[in-house]
XYZ file of C-alpha atoms in Angstrom:
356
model
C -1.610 44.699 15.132
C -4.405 43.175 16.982
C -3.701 41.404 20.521
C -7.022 40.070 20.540
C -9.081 37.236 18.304
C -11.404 39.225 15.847
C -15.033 39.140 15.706
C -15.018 37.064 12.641
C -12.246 34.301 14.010
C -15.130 31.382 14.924
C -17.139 32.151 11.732
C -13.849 31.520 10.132
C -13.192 28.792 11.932
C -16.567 27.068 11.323
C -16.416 27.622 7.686
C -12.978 25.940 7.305
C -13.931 23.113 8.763
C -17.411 22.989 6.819
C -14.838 23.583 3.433
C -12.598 20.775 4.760
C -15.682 17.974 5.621
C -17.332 18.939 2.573
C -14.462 18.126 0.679
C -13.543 14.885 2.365
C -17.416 13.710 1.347
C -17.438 15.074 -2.036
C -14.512 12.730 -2.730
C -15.254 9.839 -0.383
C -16.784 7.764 -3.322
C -17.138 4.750 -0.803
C -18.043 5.153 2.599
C -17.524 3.089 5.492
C -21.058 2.072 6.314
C -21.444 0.844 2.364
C -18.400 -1.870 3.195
C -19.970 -5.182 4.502
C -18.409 -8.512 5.577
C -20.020 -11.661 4.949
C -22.454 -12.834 7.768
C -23.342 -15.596 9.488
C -26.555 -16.539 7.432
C -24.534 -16.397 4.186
C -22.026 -18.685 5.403
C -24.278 -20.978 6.656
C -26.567 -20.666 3.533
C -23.434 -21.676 1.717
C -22.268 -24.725 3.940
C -25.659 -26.009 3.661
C -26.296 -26.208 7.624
C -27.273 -23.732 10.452
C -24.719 -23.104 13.142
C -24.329 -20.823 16.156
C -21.029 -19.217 16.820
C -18.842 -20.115 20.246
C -19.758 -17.427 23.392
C -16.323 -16.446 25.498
C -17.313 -18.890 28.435
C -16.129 -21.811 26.243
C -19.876 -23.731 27.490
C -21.050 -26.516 24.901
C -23.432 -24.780 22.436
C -26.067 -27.241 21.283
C -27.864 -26.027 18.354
C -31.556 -25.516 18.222
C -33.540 -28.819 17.071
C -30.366 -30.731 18.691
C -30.596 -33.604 21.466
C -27.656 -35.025 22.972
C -30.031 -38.023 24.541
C -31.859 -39.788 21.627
C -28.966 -40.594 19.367
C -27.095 -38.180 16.967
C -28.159 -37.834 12.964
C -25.593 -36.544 10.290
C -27.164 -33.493 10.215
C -26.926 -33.264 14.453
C -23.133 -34.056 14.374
C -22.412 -31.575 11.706
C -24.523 -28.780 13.253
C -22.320 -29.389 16.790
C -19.342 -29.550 14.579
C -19.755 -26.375 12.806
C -20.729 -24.444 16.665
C -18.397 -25.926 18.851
C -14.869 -27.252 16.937
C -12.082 -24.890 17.995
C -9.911 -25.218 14.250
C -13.412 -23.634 13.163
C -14.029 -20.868 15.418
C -10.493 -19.763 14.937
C -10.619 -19.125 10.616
C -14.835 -18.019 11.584
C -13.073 -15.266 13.763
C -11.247 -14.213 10.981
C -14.195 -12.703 9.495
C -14.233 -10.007 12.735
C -10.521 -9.032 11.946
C -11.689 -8.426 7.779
C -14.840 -6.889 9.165
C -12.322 -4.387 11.463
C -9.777 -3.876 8.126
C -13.223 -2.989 6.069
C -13.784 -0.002 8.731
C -10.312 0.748 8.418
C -9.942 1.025 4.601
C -13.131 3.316 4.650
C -11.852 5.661 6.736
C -10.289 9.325 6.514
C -7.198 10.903 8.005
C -8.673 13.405 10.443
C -7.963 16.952 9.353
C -5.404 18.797 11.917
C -5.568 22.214 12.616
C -2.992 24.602 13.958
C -3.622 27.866 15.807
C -0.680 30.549 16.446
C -1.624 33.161 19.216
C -0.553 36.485 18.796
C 2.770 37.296 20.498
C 5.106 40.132 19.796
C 4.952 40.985 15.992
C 3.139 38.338 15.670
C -0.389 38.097 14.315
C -3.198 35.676 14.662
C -2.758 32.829 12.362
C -4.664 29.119 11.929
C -4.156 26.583 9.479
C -6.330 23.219 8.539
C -4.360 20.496 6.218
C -5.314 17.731 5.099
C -3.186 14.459 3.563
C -4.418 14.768 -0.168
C -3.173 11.018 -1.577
C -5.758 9.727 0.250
C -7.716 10.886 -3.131
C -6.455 8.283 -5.334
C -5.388 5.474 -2.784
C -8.468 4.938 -0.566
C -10.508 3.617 -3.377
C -7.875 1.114 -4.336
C -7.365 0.641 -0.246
C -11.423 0.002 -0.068
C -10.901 -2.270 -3.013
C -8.378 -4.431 -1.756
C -9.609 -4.732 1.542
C -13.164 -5.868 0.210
C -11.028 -8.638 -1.930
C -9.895 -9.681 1.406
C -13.398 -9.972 3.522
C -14.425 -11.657 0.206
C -11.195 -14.421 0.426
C -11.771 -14.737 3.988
C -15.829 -15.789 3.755
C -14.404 -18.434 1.031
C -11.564 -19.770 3.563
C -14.618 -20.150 5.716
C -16.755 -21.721 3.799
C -13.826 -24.479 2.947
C -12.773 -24.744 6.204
C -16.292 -25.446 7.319
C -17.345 -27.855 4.379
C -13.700 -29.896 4.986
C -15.019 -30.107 8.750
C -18.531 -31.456 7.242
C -16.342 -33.986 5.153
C -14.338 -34.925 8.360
C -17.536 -35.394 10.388
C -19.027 -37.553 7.517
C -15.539 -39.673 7.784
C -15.433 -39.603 10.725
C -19.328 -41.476 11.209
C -18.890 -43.978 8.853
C -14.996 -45.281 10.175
C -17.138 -45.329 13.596
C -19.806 -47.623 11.709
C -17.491 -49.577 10.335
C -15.258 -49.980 13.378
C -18.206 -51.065 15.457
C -19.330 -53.542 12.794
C -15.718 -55.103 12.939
C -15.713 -54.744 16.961
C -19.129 -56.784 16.466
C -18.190 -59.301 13.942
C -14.996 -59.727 16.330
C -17.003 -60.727 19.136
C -18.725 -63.212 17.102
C -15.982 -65.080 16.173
C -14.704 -64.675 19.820
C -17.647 -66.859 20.961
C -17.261 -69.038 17.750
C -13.781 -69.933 18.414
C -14.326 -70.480 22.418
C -17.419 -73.234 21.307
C -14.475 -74.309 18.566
C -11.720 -74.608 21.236
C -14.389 -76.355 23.894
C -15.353 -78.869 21.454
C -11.848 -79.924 20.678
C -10.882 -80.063 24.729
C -13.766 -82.598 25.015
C -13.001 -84.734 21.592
C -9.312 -84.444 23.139
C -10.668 -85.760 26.581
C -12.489 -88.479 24.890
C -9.036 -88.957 23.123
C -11.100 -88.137 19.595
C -8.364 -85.270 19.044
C -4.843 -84.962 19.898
C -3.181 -82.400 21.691
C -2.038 -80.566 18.088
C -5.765 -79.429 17.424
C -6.363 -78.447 20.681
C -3.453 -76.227 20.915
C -4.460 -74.869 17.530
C -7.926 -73.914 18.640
C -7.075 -72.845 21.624
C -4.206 -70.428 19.460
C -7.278 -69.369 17.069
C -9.108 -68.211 19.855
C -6.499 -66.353 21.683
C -6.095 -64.250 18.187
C -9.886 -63.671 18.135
C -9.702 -61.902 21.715
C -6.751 -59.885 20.646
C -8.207 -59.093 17.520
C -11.195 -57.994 19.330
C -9.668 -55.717 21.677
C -7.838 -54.035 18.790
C -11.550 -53.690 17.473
C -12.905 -52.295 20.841
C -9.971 -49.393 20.533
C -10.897 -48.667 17.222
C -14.125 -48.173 18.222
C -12.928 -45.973 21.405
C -10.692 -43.885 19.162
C -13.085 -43.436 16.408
C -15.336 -42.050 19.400
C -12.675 -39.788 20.899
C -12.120 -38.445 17.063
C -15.987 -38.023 17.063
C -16.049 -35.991 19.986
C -13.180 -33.631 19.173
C -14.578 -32.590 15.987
C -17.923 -32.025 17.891
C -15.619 -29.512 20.462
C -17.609 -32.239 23.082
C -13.902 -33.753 24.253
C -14.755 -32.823 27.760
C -18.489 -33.951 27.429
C -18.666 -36.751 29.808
C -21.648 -39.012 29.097
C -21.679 -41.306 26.744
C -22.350 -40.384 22.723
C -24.658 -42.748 20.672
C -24.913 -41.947 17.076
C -27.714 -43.140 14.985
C -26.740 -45.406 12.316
C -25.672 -44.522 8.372
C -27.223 -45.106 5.370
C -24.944 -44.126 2.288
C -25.586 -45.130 -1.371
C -23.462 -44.154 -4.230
C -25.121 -41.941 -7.211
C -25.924 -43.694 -10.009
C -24.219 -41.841 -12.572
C -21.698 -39.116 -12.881
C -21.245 -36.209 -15.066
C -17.887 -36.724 -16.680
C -19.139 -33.413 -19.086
C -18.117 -30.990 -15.779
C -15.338 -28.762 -17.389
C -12.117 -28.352 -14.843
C -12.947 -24.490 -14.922
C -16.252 -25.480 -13.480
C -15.122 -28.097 -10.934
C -12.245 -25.017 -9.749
C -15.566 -22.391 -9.411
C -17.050 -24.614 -7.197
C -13.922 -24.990 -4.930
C -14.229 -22.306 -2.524
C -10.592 -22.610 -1.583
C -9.813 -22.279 -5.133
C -11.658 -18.924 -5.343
C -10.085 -17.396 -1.830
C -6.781 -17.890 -3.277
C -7.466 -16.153 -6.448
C -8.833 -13.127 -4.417
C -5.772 -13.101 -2.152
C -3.488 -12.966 -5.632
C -5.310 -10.435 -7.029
C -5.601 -8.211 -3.418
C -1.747 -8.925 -3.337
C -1.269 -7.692 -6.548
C -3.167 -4.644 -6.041
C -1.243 -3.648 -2.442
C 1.496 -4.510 -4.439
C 0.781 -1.244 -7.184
C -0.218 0.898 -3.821
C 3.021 0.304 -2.257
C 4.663 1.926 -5.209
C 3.036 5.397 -4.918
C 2.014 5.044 -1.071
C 4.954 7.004 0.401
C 4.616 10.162 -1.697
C 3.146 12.276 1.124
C 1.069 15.317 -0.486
C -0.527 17.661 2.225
C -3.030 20.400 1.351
C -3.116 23.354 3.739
C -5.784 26.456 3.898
C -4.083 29.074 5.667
C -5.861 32.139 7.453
C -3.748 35.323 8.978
C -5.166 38.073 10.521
C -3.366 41.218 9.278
C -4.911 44.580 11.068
C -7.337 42.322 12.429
C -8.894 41.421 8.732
C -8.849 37.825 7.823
C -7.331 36.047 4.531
C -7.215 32.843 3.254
C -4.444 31.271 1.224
C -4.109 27.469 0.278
C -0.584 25.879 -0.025
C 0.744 22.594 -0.033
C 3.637 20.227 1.572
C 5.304 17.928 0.182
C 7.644 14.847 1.265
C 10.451 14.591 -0.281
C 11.475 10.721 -0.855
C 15.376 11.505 -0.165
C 15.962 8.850 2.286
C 12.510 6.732 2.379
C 11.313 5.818 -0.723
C 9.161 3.162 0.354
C 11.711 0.239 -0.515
C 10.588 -2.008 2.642
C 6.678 -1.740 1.711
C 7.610 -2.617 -1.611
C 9.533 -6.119 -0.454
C 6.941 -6.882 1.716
C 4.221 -6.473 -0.545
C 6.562 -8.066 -3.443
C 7.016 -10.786 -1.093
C 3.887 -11.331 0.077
C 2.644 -11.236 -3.528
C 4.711 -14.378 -4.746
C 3.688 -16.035 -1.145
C -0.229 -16.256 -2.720
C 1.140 -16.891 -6.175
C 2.885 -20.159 -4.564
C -0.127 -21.131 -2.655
C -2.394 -20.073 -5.498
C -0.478 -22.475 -7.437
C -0.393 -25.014 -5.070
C -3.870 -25.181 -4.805
């Protein structure tokens, strides 16, 4: 018996470990580096308009080409929309937590190994191991969580074309509330020349007391009319600025004026397969099914625990390598609660998959 390490324990060592990393590459298929979440210039390539995402110091980010001074465009409003509205920065920092599960998914169990010192009778002894499902269930992990980052960039991509729809709405019930709030006023000073004409006919007894009364009613209506007008037009503004993340922007807004036109024809020929493509909210459902489904199959098999080991003793102070194995034995866990929550979880995006 040897009290000592041997000459040849580090070369040992060394080559172990080479046998071990080799191994993990040879049968990596996918790194981590190869797995990429969607960026910020496909997203915006897809939404149709540039934006710049919200820094920690919750400032007012005002895109490039943007003035706050000379009257906001369309494009202006949705630009500020898309880089400062909080519902928006909350589903676009999704894409970090996808980006996070993508490094996850592509990465290996590190290898442990165990070292006995020599005491008594006995001998030196070290073992590396190494959890051998991850074989066959990191490609379908990579896989699912890559069906994920993909759902996520299409919940972004709806969320941030419904806040370009809600902008759009947004300008033209401001339009059209300041049109009424003008037309309102008009009538305002209308009815007041009305209601003066008919107090000096009535003066000259040429009217009686009846039409003044009415004219003077008529015009009391038009003011209160036109303050409901004037709110309108405040609360349209306040909407404005809260999808624009400018709530606590405190000079005044102007917003250049619309110009809409219908198309002149439609394409009634559009298949309802081909309108659903185009939905990107459509899509991200279908990719959380199908990512469902698949955790669903890895739950099944994901709590057999298969561990291969590479085991070097030192007898008379000569090494020698035998490989072995452990296994779990699914007495008392045999994975039931993965398998409800992934059984659950896959008839949650079947119901919204329907639903959408």
């Amino acid at each position: 018996l040897t009290s000592s390490p041997p000459q040849n324990l580090t070369h040992i060592s060394r080559y172990l470990s080479s046998c071990l990393l080799l191994g993990i590459v040879a049968t990596s298929g996918e790194s981590s580096d190869d797995l990429t979440a969607p960026t910020d210039e496909t997203l915006s390539a897809a939404l149709g308009y540039r934006y710049e995402s919200a820094n920690a110091s919750e400032q007012i980010i005002i895109p490039t080409g943007v003035s706050l001074e000379d009257g906001l465009d369309e494009g202006e409003a949705i630009a500020l929309a898309l880089s400062n509205n909080a519902s928006f920065q909350v589903v676009l920092s999704n894409l970090g937590l996808e980006q996070a599960a993508l490094v996850e998914a592509g990465q290996w169990s590190n290898p442990v190994f165990s070292l006995i010192f020599p005491y008594g009778p006995r001998q030196w002894e070290m073992a590396a191991s190494l959890p051998l499902q991850e074989l066959w269930l990191k490609p379908r992990r990579n896989a699912t969580a890559e069906m994920r980052a993909e759902a996520t960039s299409h919940k972004v991509v709806a969320a941030g074309l419904d806040l370009v729809r809600d902008v759009r709405t947004a300008l033209l019930t401001h339009q059209r509330n300041i049109e009424l709030a003008k037309n309102a006023a008009q009538r305002v000073i209308a009815y007041e020349e009305s209601a003066q004409a008919y107090s000096q006919r009535h003066s000259l007894k040429l009217a009686n007391y009846r039409s003044v009364f009415a004219a003077e009613q008529a015009l009391l209506e038009s003011r209160i009319s036109r303050k409901s007008y004037q709110n309108d037009v405040e609360e349209s503004r306040m909407h404005l600025r809260g999808l624009m993340g400018l709530s606590e922007y405190t000079r005044e807004l102007k917003f250049d004026p619309l110009e809409r036109s219908l198309p002149d024809s439609f394409d009634a020929s559009l298949s309802k397969q081909t309108a659903l493509s185009a939905r990107p909210d459509y899509r991200a459902a279908e990719l959380e099914l199908e990512a469902a489904a698949k955790e669903r199959g890895i739950a099944r098999s994901d709590f057999y625990r298969i561990v291969g080991q590479l085991d070097v003793d030192f007898p008379n102070g000569n090494g020698k390598v035998a490989p072995g194995l452990d296994f779990e034995l699914p007495i008392f866990n045999r994975g039931n609660g993965g398998k409800a929550k992934t059984t659950a979880d896959w008839k949650n995006k079947a119901a919204r998959f329907a639903d959408t």
